[in-house]
């Protein structure tokens, strides 16, 4: 089993739709969780950290479920500019080293 | 205020040749990572440097791959006797807390 798993998609959604991605992780000792965004042929950039209590940043909401060992990202009112690959990242136990999922591709259609 | 920089941005080489990729992390960042990303794939961890500690080399795919870092500065990733399957984007990242900042990558093509 991979340490971090994501549904690769692609997710094709119309503008304005709400879309959610899940990411499961295998290391129960993981403490830090992140969502990164990667545009085509660009480097990944941090979208948001994921906190235990869940957190929201504008149209984006991140949730953590420790019992089931997954994190989620919800995008509301999706925009064309949200089209990208979304990578989840989980730290390896107490280490700062991150393990990345393989990414979920999102295309928002006009 | 520069971010992580990498050079070269593109490298085309012939099978069997050695290549050296360079990463300049953000000044003051103690941790440095190398990843490989094949076309349409996720990030594959290669190696991790943290200060003066022994690097975590657990992700290096073969003994043809090696990396060095002097202190908390520049790192070089060397691939010896390149193979076609080495073709990928090689990404470097550095961080001081939890967020990793990525460089633009080096796109390596092995013919």
Coordinates of N, CA and C in Angstrom, one line a residue:
Chain A
X1 N 0.9 -1.2 0.0 CA 0.0 0.0 0.0 C 0.9 1.2 0.0
X2 N 0.6 2.2 -0.8 CA 1.3 3.5 -0.9 C 1.1 4.2 0.4
X3 N 2.1 5.0 0.8 CA 2.0 5.8 2.0 C 0.9 6.9 1.9
X4 N 0.8 7.4 0.7 CA -0.2 8.4 0.5 C -0.9 8.1 -0.9
X5 N -2.2 8.1 -0.9 CA -3.0 7.7 -2.1 C -4.0 8.7 -2.4
X6 N -4.1 9.0 -3.7 CA -5.1 10.0 -4.2 C -5.8 9.4 -5.4
X7 N -7.0 9.7 -5.6 CA -7.7 9.4 -6.9 C -7.1 10.3 -8.0
X8 N -6.5 9.7 -9.0 CA -5.9 10.6 -10.0 C -6.8 11.4 -10.9
X9 N -8.1 11.0 -10.8 CA -9.0 11.7 -11.7 C -8.9 11.3 -13.1
X10 N -9.1 12.1 -14.1 CA -9.4 13.5 -14.0 C -10.8 13.8 -13.5
X11 N -10.9 14.9 -12.9 CA -12.2 15.5 -12.5 C -12.5 16.6 -13.5
X12 N -13.6 16.5 -14.2 CA -14.0 17.5 -15.1 C -15.3 18.1 -14.6
X13 N -15.3 19.3 -14.2 CA -16.5 19.9 -13.6 C -16.8 21.2 -14.3
X14 N -18.1 21.6 -14.3 CA -18.5 22.9 -14.9 C -18.2 24.0 -13.9
X15 N -17.9 25.2 -14.5 CA -17.7 26.4 -13.6 C -18.8 26.5 -12.6
X16 N -18.4 26.9 -11.4 CA -19.4 27.1 -10.4 C -19.8 25.8 -9.5
X17 N -19.3 24.7 -10.0 CA -19.5 23.5 -9.3 C -18.7 23.4 -8.0
X18 N -19.2 22.5 -7.1 CA -18.4 22.2 -5.9 C -17.7 20.8 -6.2
X19 N -16.5 20.7 -5.9 CA -15.7 19.5 -6.1 C -14.9 19.1 -4.8
X20 N -14.8 17.9 -4.6 CA -14.1 17.4 -3.4 C -13.1 16.3 -3.7
X21 N -11.9 16.4 -3.1 CA -10.9 15.4 -3.3 C -10.5 14.8 -2.0
X22 N -10.3 13.5 -2.0 CA -9.8 12.9 -0.8 C -8.4 12.3 -1.0
X23 N -7.7 12.2 0.2 CA -6.3 11.6 0.1 C -6.2 10.8 1.4
X24 N -5.8 9.5 1.2 CA -5.6 8.7 2.4 C -4.1 8.5 2.7
X25 N -3.8 8.3 3.9 CA -2.4 8.1 4.3 C -2.3 6.9 5.2
X26 N -1.2 6.2 5.2 CA -1.1 5.0 6.0 C -0.4 5.1 7.3
X27 N 0.4 6.2 7.5 CA 1.2 6.3 8.7 C 0.4 7.1 9.8
X28 N 0.0 6.3 10.8 CA -0.9 6.9 11.8 C -0.2 8.0 12.7
X29 N 1.2 7.9 12.6 CA 2.0 8.9 13.4 C 2.1 10.2 12.7
X30 N 1.6 10.4 11.5 CA 1.7 11.6 10.7 C 1.1 12.8 11.5
X31 N 1.7 13.9 11.4 CA 1.2 15.1 12.2 C 0.9 16.3 11.3
X32 N 1.5 16.4 10.2 CA 1.4 17.5 9.3 C 0.8 17.1 8.0
X33 N -0.1 18.0 7.5 CA -0.9 17.6 6.3 C -1.0 18.9 5.4
X34 N -0.9 18.7 4.1 CA -0.9 19.9 3.3 C -1.6 19.5 2.0
X35 N -2.1 20.6 1.3 CA -2.5 20.5 -0.1 C -1.7 21.4 -0.9
X36 N -1.1 20.9 -2.0 CA -0.3 21.7 -2.9 C -1.1 21.7 -4.2
X37 N -0.8 22.8 -5.0 CA -1.4 22.9 -6.3 C -0.2 22.9 -7.3
X38 N -0.4 22.2 -8.4 CA 0.6 22.2 -9.5 C 0.0 22.5 -10.8
X39 N 0.3 23.6 -11.4 CA -0.1 23.9 -12.7 C 0.8 23.2 -13.7
X40 N 0.2 23.1 -14.9 CA 0.9 22.3 -16.0 C 2.3 22.8 -16.2
X41 N 3.3 21.9 -16.1 CA 4.7 22.2 -16.4 C 5.3 23.3 -15.4
X42 N 4.7 23.3 -14.2 CA 5.2 24.3 -13.2 C 5.5 23.4 -12.0
X43 N 6.1 24.1 -11.0 CA 6.4 23.4 -9.8 C 5.2 23.5 -8.8
X44 N 5.1 22.6 -7.9 CA 4.0 22.6 -6.9 C 4.2 23.8 -6.0
X45 N 3.0 24.4 -5.6 CA 3.0 25.5 -4.7 C 2.0 25.2 -3.6
X46 N 2.3 25.6 -2.4 CA 1.4 25.3 -1.2 C 0.1 26.0 -1.4
X47 N -1.0 25.3 -1.3 CA -2.3 25.8 -1.3 C -2.8 26.1 0.1
X48 N -2.7 25.1 0.9 CA -3.1 25.3 2.3 C -2.6 24.2 3.2
X49 N -2.4 24.5 4.4 CA -2.1 23.4 5.4 C -3.4 22.9 5.9
X50 N -3.4 21.7 6.5 CA -4.7 21.1 7.0 C -4.6 21.0 8.5
X51 N -5.5 21.6 9.2 CA -5.4 21.6 10.6 C -6.5 20.6 11.2
X52 N -6.2 20.1 12.4 CA -7.1 19.1 13.0 C -8.5 19.5 13.0
X53 N -8.7 20.8 13.3 CA -10.1 21.3 13.4 C -10.7 21.7 12.1
X54 N -10.0 21.5 11.0 CA -10.4 21.9 9.7 C -10.2 23.4 9.5
X55 N -10.0 23.8 8.3 CA -9.7 25.2 8.0 C -10.2 25.6 6.6
X56 N -10.5 26.8 6.5 CA -11.1 27.4 5.3 C -10.3 28.6 4.9
X57 N -10.2 28.7 3.6 CA -9.5 29.8 3.0 C -10.3 30.2 1.7
X58 N -11.2 31.2 1.9 CA -12.0 31.5 0.8 C -12.9 30.4 0.3
X59 N -12.8 30.0 -0.9 CA -13.6 28.9 -1.5 C -13.1 27.5 -1.2
X60 N -11.9 27.5 -0.5 CA -11.3 26.2 -0.2 C -11.4 25.8 1.2
X61 N -11.8 24.6 1.4 CA -11.9 24.0 2.8 C -11.2 22.7 2.9
X62 N -10.3 22.6 3.9 CA -9.6 21.4 4.1 C -10.0 20.8 5.4
X63 N -10.1 19.4 5.4 CA -10.5 18.7 6.6 C -9.6 17.5 6.8
X64 N -9.4 17.2 8.1 CA -8.6 16.0 8.5 C -9.5 15.1 9.3
X65 N -9.4 13.8 8.9 CA -10.1 12.7 9.6 C -9.0 11.7 10.1
X66 N -8.6 11.9 11.3 CA -7.5 11.0 11.9 C -8.0 9.6 12.0
X67 N -9.2 9.4 12.4 CA -9.7 8.0 12.7 C -9.6 7.2 11.4
X68 N -10.0 7.8 10.3 CA -10.0 7.1 9.0 C -8.8 7.4 8.2
X69 N -7.9 8.2 8.7 CA -6.6 8.6 8.1 C -6.8 9.1 6.7
X70 N -7.6 10.2 6.6 CA -7.6 10.8 5.3 C -7.8 12.3 5.5
X71 N -7.4 13.0 4.4 CA -7.6 14.5 4.4 C -8.4 14.8 3.1
X72 N -9.1 15.9 3.2 CA -10.0 16.2 2.1 C -9.8 17.7 1.7
X73 N -10.1 18.0 0.5 CA -10.1 19.4 0.0 C -11.4 19.6 -0.8
X74 N -12.1 20.6 -0.3 CA -13.4 21.0 -1.0 C -13.2 22.4 -1.7
X75 N -13.6 22.4 -2.9 CA -13.5 23.7 -3.7 C -14.9 24.1 -4.0
X76 N -15.4 25.2 -3.5 CA -16.7 25.7 -3.9 C -16.6 26.7 -5.0
X77 N -17.8 26.8 -5.7 CA -17.9 27.8 -6.8 C -16.6 27.8 -7.7
X78 N -16.3 26.7 -8.2 CA -15.0 26.5 -8.9 C -14.9 27.5 -10.1
X79 N -13.7 27.9 -10.3 CA -13.4 28.8 -11.4 C -12.5 28.1 -12.4
X80 N -12.5 28.7 -13.6 CA -11.6 28.1 -14.7 C -10.2 28.1 -14.2
X81 N -9.8 29.1 -13.4 CA -8.4 29.2 -12.9 C -8.0 28.1 -11.9
X82 N -9.1 27.4 -11.4 CA -8.8 26.3 -10.5 C -8.2 25.1 -11.2
X83 N -8.3 25.0 -12.5 CA -7.8 23.9 -13.2 C -6.3 23.7 -12.9
X84 N -6.0 22.5 -12.4 CA -4.6 22.2 -12.0 C -4.6 20.8 -11.5
X85 N -3.4 20.4 -11.0 CA -3.3 19.1 -10.3 C -3.2 19.4 -8.8
X86 N -3.9 18.7 -8.0 CA -3.9 19.0 -6.6 C -3.2 17.8 -5.9
X87 N -2.1 18.1 -5.2 CA -1.3 17.1 -4.5 C -1.5 17.2 -3.0
X88 N -1.7 16.1 -2.4 CA -1.7 16.1 -0.9 C -0.3 15.7 -0.4
X89 N 0.0 16.1 0.7 CA 1.3 15.8 1.3 C 1.2 15.6 2.8
X90 N 1.9 14.6 3.2 CA 1.8 14.1 4.6 C 3.2 13.9 5.2
X91 N 3.5 14.4 6.4 CA 4.8 14.2 6.9 C 5.0 12.8 7.4
X92 N 6.3 12.4 7.4 CA 6.6 11.0 7.9 C 6.8 11.0 9.4
X93 N 5.8 10.7 10.1 CA 5.9 10.7 11.5 C 6.4 12.0 12.1
X94 N 7.5 11.9 12.9 CA 8.0 13.2 13.5 C 8.9 14.0 12.6
X95 N 9.2 13.4 11.5 CA 10.1 14.1 10.6 C 9.4 15.1 9.8
X96 N 10.2 16.1 9.3 CA 9.6 17.2 8.5 C 9.5 16.7 7.1
X97 N 10.1 15.6 6.7 CA 10.0 15.1 5.4 C 8.6 14.8 5.0
X98 N 8.2 15.2 3.8 CA 6.9 15.0 3.3 C 6.8 13.9 2.3
X99 N 5.7 13.2 2.3 CA 5.4 12.2 1.2 C 4.2 12.8 0.5
X100 N 4.4 12.8 -0.8 CA 3.3 13.4 -1.7 C 2.5 12.3 -2.3
X101 N 1.2 12.6 -2.5 CA 0.4 11.8 -3.3 C 0.7 12.0 -4.8
X102 N 0.1 11.2 -5.6 CA 0.4 11.3 -7.1 C -0.4 12.4 -7.7
X103 N -1.3 13.0 -7.0 CA -2.1 14.2 -7.5 C -3.4 13.8 -8.1
X104 N -4.3 14.7 -8.0 CA -5.6 14.6 -8.7 C -5.8 15.8 -9.6
X105 N -6.1 15.4 -10.9 CA -6.2 16.4 -11.9 C -7.6 17.0 -12.0
X106 N -7.7 18.3 -11.9 CA -9.0 19.0 -12.0 C -9.0 19.9 -13.2
X107 N -10.1 19.7 -14.0 CA -10.3 20.7 -15.1 C -11.7 21.3 -14.9
X108 N -11.8 22.6 -14.8 CA -13.0 23.3 -14.7 C -13.4 23.8 -16.1
X109 N -14.6 23.4 -16.5 CA -15.0 23.7 -17.9 C -16.0 24.9 -17.9
X110 N -15.9 25.7 -19.0 CA -16.7 26.9 -19.1 C -18.2 26.5 -19.4
Chain B
X1 N 15.3 38.3 -1.9 CA 14.0 37.7 -1.7 C 13.8 36.6 -2.8
X2 N 14.9 36.0 -3.3 CA 14.8 35.0 -4.3 C 14.3 33.7 -3.7
X3 N 13.6 32.9 -4.5 CA 13.1 31.6 -4.1 C 14.2 30.6 -4.4
X4 N 13.7 29.3 -4.4 CA 14.6 28.2 -4.8 C 15.0 28.3 -6.3
X5 N 16.2 28.2 -6.6 CA 16.6 28.3 -8.0 C 17.3 27.0 -8.4
X6 N 17.1 26.6 -9.6 CA 17.7 25.3 -10.1 C 18.3 25.6 -11.5
X7 N 19.4 24.9 -11.7 CA 20.0 25.0 -13.1 C 20.6 23.7 -13.5
X8 N 20.7 23.4 -14.8 CA 20.0 24.2 -15.8 C 18.5 24.0 -15.8
X9 N 17.8 24.8 -16.5 CA 16.3 24.6 -16.6 C 16.0 23.4 -17.5
X10 N 16.8 23.2 -18.5 CA 16.6 22.0 -19.4 C 18.0 21.4 -19.6
X11 N 17.9 20.1 -19.7 CA 19.2 19.4 -20.1 C 18.9 18.2 -21.0
X12 N 19.5 18.2 -22.1 CA 19.3 17.1 -23.0 C 20.7 16.4 -23.1
X13 N 20.7 15.1 -22.9 CA 22.0 14.4 -22.8 C 21.8 13.0 -23.6
X14 N 22.9 12.4 -23.9 CA 22.9 11.1 -24.5 C 23.0 10.0 -23.5
X15 N 22.3 9.0 -23.8 CA 22.4 7.8 -22.9 C 23.9 7.4 -22.6
X16 N 24.1 7.2 -21.3 CA 25.5 6.8 -20.9 C 26.3 8.0 -20.3
X17 N 25.9 9.2 -20.6 CA 26.6 10.4 -20.1 C 26.2 10.7 -18.7
X18 N 27.1 11.4 -18.0 CA 26.8 11.8 -16.6 C 26.2 13.2 -16.7
X19 N 25.3 13.5 -15.7 CA 24.7 14.9 -15.6 C 24.8 15.4 -14.2
X20 N 24.9 16.7 -14.0 CA 24.9 17.3 -12.7 C 23.9 18.4 -12.7
X21 N 23.0 18.3 -11.7 CA 21.9 19.3 -11.5 C 22.2 20.0 -10.3
X22 N 21.8 21.3 -10.3 CA 22.2 22.2 -9.2 C 20.9 22.8 -8.6
X23 N 21.0 23.0 -7.3 CA 19.9 23.6 -6.6 C 20.4 24.6 -5.6
X24 N 19.9 25.8 -5.6 CA 20.2 26.9 -4.7 C 19.0 27.1 -3.8
X25 N 19.0 26.6 -2.5 CA 17.8 26.8 -1.7 C 17.6 28.2 -1.2
X26 N 16.5 28.5 -0.6 CA 16.3 29.8 0.0 C 17.3 29.9 1.2
X27 N 17.9 31.1 1.2 CA 18.9 31.3 2.3 C 18.3 31.1 3.7
X28 N 19.0 30.3 4.5 CA 18.5 30.1 5.8 C 17.7 28.8 6.0
X29 N 17.2 28.3 4.9 CA 16.4 27.0 5.0 C 17.4 25.9 5.2
X30 N 17.1 25.1 6.3 CA 17.9 24.1 6.7 C 17.7 22.7 6.0
X31 N 16.5 22.6 5.6 CA 16.1 21.3 4.9 C 16.1 21.4 3.4
X32 N 16.6 20.5 2.7 CA 16.6 20.5 1.2 C 16.2 19.1 0.7
X33 N 15.4 19.1 -0.3 CA 14.8 17.8 -0.8 C 15.0 17.8 -2.3
X34 N 15.2 16.6 -2.8 CA 15.2 16.4 -4.3 C 14.1 15.4 -4.6
X35 N 13.3 15.7 -5.6 CA 12.2 14.8 -6.1 C 12.4 14.6 -7.6
X36 N 11.8 13.5 -8.0 CA 11.7 13.3 -9.5 C 10.3 13.2 -9.8
X37 N 9.9 13.8 -11.0 CA 8.5 13.8 -11.5 C 8.5 13.4 -12.9
X38 N 8.1 12.2 -13.2 CA 8.0 11.8 -14.6 C 6.7 12.4 -15.2
X39 N 6.6 12.4 -16.5 CA 5.5 13.1 -17.1 C 4.2 12.4 -16.7
X40 N 3.3 13.3 -16.2 CA 2.0 12.8 -15.8 C 1.9 12.1 -14.5
X41 N 3.1 12.0 -13.8 CA 3.1 11.3 -12.5 C 3.3 12.2 -11.3
X42 N 3.2 11.6 -10.1 CA 3.4 12.4 -8.9 C 4.9 12.6 -8.6
X43 N 5.1 13.2 -7.4 CA 6.5 13.4 -7.0 C 7.1 12.2 -6.4
X44 N 8.3 11.9 -6.8 CA 9.0 10.7 -6.2 C 10.1 11.2 -5.4
X45 N 10.1 11.0 -4.1 CA 11.1 11.4 -3.2 C 12.5 10.8 -3.6
X46 N 13.5 11.5 -3.6 CA 14.9 11.0 -3.9 C 15.8 11.0 -2.6
X47 N 16.0 12.3 -2.1 CA 16.9 12.4 -1.0 C 16.6 13.7 -0.2
X48 N 17.0 13.7 1.1 CA 16.6 14.7 2.0 C 17.8 15.1 2.8
X49 N 18.2 16.4 2.8 CA 19.3 16.9 3.7 C 18.7 17.7 4.8
X50 N 19.1 17.6 6.0 CA 18.7 18.4 7.1 C 20.0 18.8 7.9
X51 N 20.3 20.1 7.7 CA 21.5 20.6 8.4 C 22.7 19.8 8.2
X52 N 23.4 19.4 9.3 CA 24.6 18.6 9.2 C 24.4 17.1 9.4
X53 N 23.1 16.8 9.6 CA 22.8 15.4 9.8 C 23.1 14.5 8.5
X54 N 23.2 13.2 8.7 CA 23.4 12.4 7.6 C 22.1 12.4 6.7
X55 N 22.3 12.6 5.4 CA 21.1 12.7 4.5 C 20.3 11.4 4.5
X56 N 19.0 11.5 4.2 CA 18.2 10.4 4.0 C 18.2 10.1 2.5
X57 N 18.8 9.0 2.2 CA 19.0 8.6 0.7 C 18.1 7.5 0.3
X58 N 17.1 7.3 1.1 CA 16.2 6.1 0.9 C 15.5 6.1 -0.4
X59 N 15.3 7.3 -1.0 CA 14.6 7.4 -2.3 C 15.4 7.2 -3.5
X60 N 16.7 7.2 -3.4 CA 17.6 7.2 -4.6 C 17.3 5.8 -5.3
X61 N 17.0 5.8 -6.6 CA 16.6 4.6 -7.3 C 17.7 3.6 -7.6
X62 N 18.9 4.1 -7.7 CA 20.0 3.2 -8.0 C 21.3 3.9 -7.5
X63 N 22.4 3.1 -7.6 CA 23.7 3.7 -7.2 C 24.2 4.7 -8.3
X64 N 23.5 4.8 -9.4 CA 23.9 5.8 -10.4 C 23.6 7.3 -9.9
X65 N 22.7 7.3 -8.9 CA 22.3 8.6 -8.4 C 23.0 8.9 -7.1
X66 N 23.5 10.2 -7.0 CA 24.1 10.6 -5.8 C 23.8 12.1 -5.6
X67 N 23.9 12.6 -4.4 CA 23.7 14.0 -4.2 C 24.6 14.5 -3.0
X68 N 24.9 15.8 -3.1 CA 25.8 16.4 -2.1 C 25.2 17.7 -1.7
X69 N 25.5 18.1 -0.5 CA 25.1 19.4 0.0 C 26.2 19.9 1.0
X70 N 26.7 21.1 0.8 CA 27.7 21.6 1.6 C 27.0 22.5 2.6
X71 N 27.0 22.1 3.9 CA 26.3 23.0 4.9 C 24.8 23.2 4.6
X72 N 24.4 24.4 4.6 CA 23.0 24.7 4.4 C 22.9 25.5 3.1
X73 N 23.8 25.2 2.1 CA 23.8 25.9 0.9 C 23.5 25.0 -0.3
X74 N 24.2 25.2 -1.4 CA 23.9 24.6 -2.7 C 24.0 23.1 -2.6
X75 N 23.1 22.4 -3.4 CA 23.1 21.0 -3.5 C 23.3 20.6 -4.9
X76 N 24.0 19.5 -5.2 CA 24.0 19.0 -6.6 C 23.6 17.6 -6.6
X77 N 22.8 17.2 -7.6 CA 22.3 15.9 -7.8 C 23.1 15.4 -9.0
X78 N 23.7 14.3 -8.9 CA 24.5 13.7 -10.0 C 23.9 12.4 -10.4
X79 N 23.7 12.2 -11.7 CA 23.2 11.0 -12.3 C 24.3 10.5 -13.2
X80 N 24.8 9.3 -12.9 CA 25.9 8.8 -13.8 C 25.3 7.8 -14.8
X81 N 26.0 7.7 -15.9 CA 25.6 6.7 -16.9 C 24.1 6.8 -17.2
X82 N 23.6 8.0 -17.6 CA 22.2 8.2 -17.7 C 21.5 7.2 -18.6
X83 N 20.3 6.8 -18.2 CA 19.4 5.9 -19.0 C 18.2 6.7 -19.4
X84 N 17.5 6.2 -20.4 CA 16.3 6.8 -20.9 C 15.2 7.0 -19.9
X85 N 15.2 6.0 -19.0 CA 14.1 6.1 -17.9 C 14.4 7.2 -16.9
X86 N 15.6 7.8 -17.0 CA 15.9 8.9 -16.1 C 15.3 10.2 -16.5
X87 N 14.8 10.2 -17.7 CA 14.1 11.4 -18.3 C 12.9 11.8 -17.4
X88 N 13.0 13.0 -16.9 CA 11.9 13.5 -15.9 C 12.3 14.9 -15.6
X89 N 11.4 15.5 -14.8 CA 11.7 16.8 -14.2 C 12.2 16.5 -12.8
X90 N 13.4 17.1 -12.5 CA 14.0 16.9 -11.1 C 13.7 18.2 -10.4
X91 N 13.0 18.1 -9.3 CA 12.6 19.2 -8.5 C 13.3 19.3 -7.2
X92 N 13.7 20.4 -6.8 CA 14.4 20.7 -5.5 C 13.5 21.5 -4.7
X93 N 13.4 21.3 -3.4 CA 12.6 22.1 -2.5 C 13.4 22.3 -1.2
X94 N 13.1 23.4 -0.6 CA 13.7 23.7 0.7 C 12.7 24.2 1.7
X95 N 12.9 24.0 3.0 CA 12.0 24.6 4.0 C 12.7 24.9 5.3
X96 N 12.1 25.8 6.0 CA 12.7 26.1 7.3 C 11.7 25.6 8.4
X97 N 10.4 25.7 8.1 CA 9.4 25.2 9.0 C 8.7 24.0 8.3
X98 N 7.4 24.1 8.1 CA 6.7 23.0 7.5 C 6.5 23.1 6.0
X99 N 6.4 24.4 5.5 CA 6.1 24.5 4.1 C 7.3 24.3 3.3
X100 N 7.2 23.5 2.2 CA 8.3 23.3 1.3 C 8.1 24.2 0.1
X101 N 9.1 24.9 -0.3 CA 9.1 25.8 -1.4 C 9.9 25.1 -2.5
X102 N 9.3 25.0 -3.7 CA 9.9 24.3 -4.8 C 10.6 25.2 -5.7
X103 N 11.7 24.7 -6.3 CA 12.3 25.4 -7.4 C 11.5 25.0 -8.7
X104 N 11.9 25.7 -9.8 CA 11.2 25.5 -11.1 C 11.5 24.1 -11.7
X105 N 12.5 23.4 -11.2 CA 12.9 22.1 -11.8 C 13.9 22.2 -12.9
X106 N 14.5 21.0 -13.1 CA 15.3 20.8 -14.3 C 14.7 19.7 -15.1
X107 N 14.4 20.0 -16.3 CA 13.8 19.0 -17.2 C 14.9 18.2 -17.9
X108 N 15.1 17.0 -17.6 CA 16.1 16.2 -18.1 C 15.6 15.2 -19.2
X109 N 16.2 15.3 -20.3 CA 15.8 14.4 -21.4 C 17.0 13.6 -21.8
X110 N 16.9 12.3 -21.7 CA 18.0 11.4 -22.1 C 17.6 10.7 -23.4
X111 N 18.5 10.9 -24.4 CA 18.2 10.4 -25.7 C 18.7 9.0 -25.9

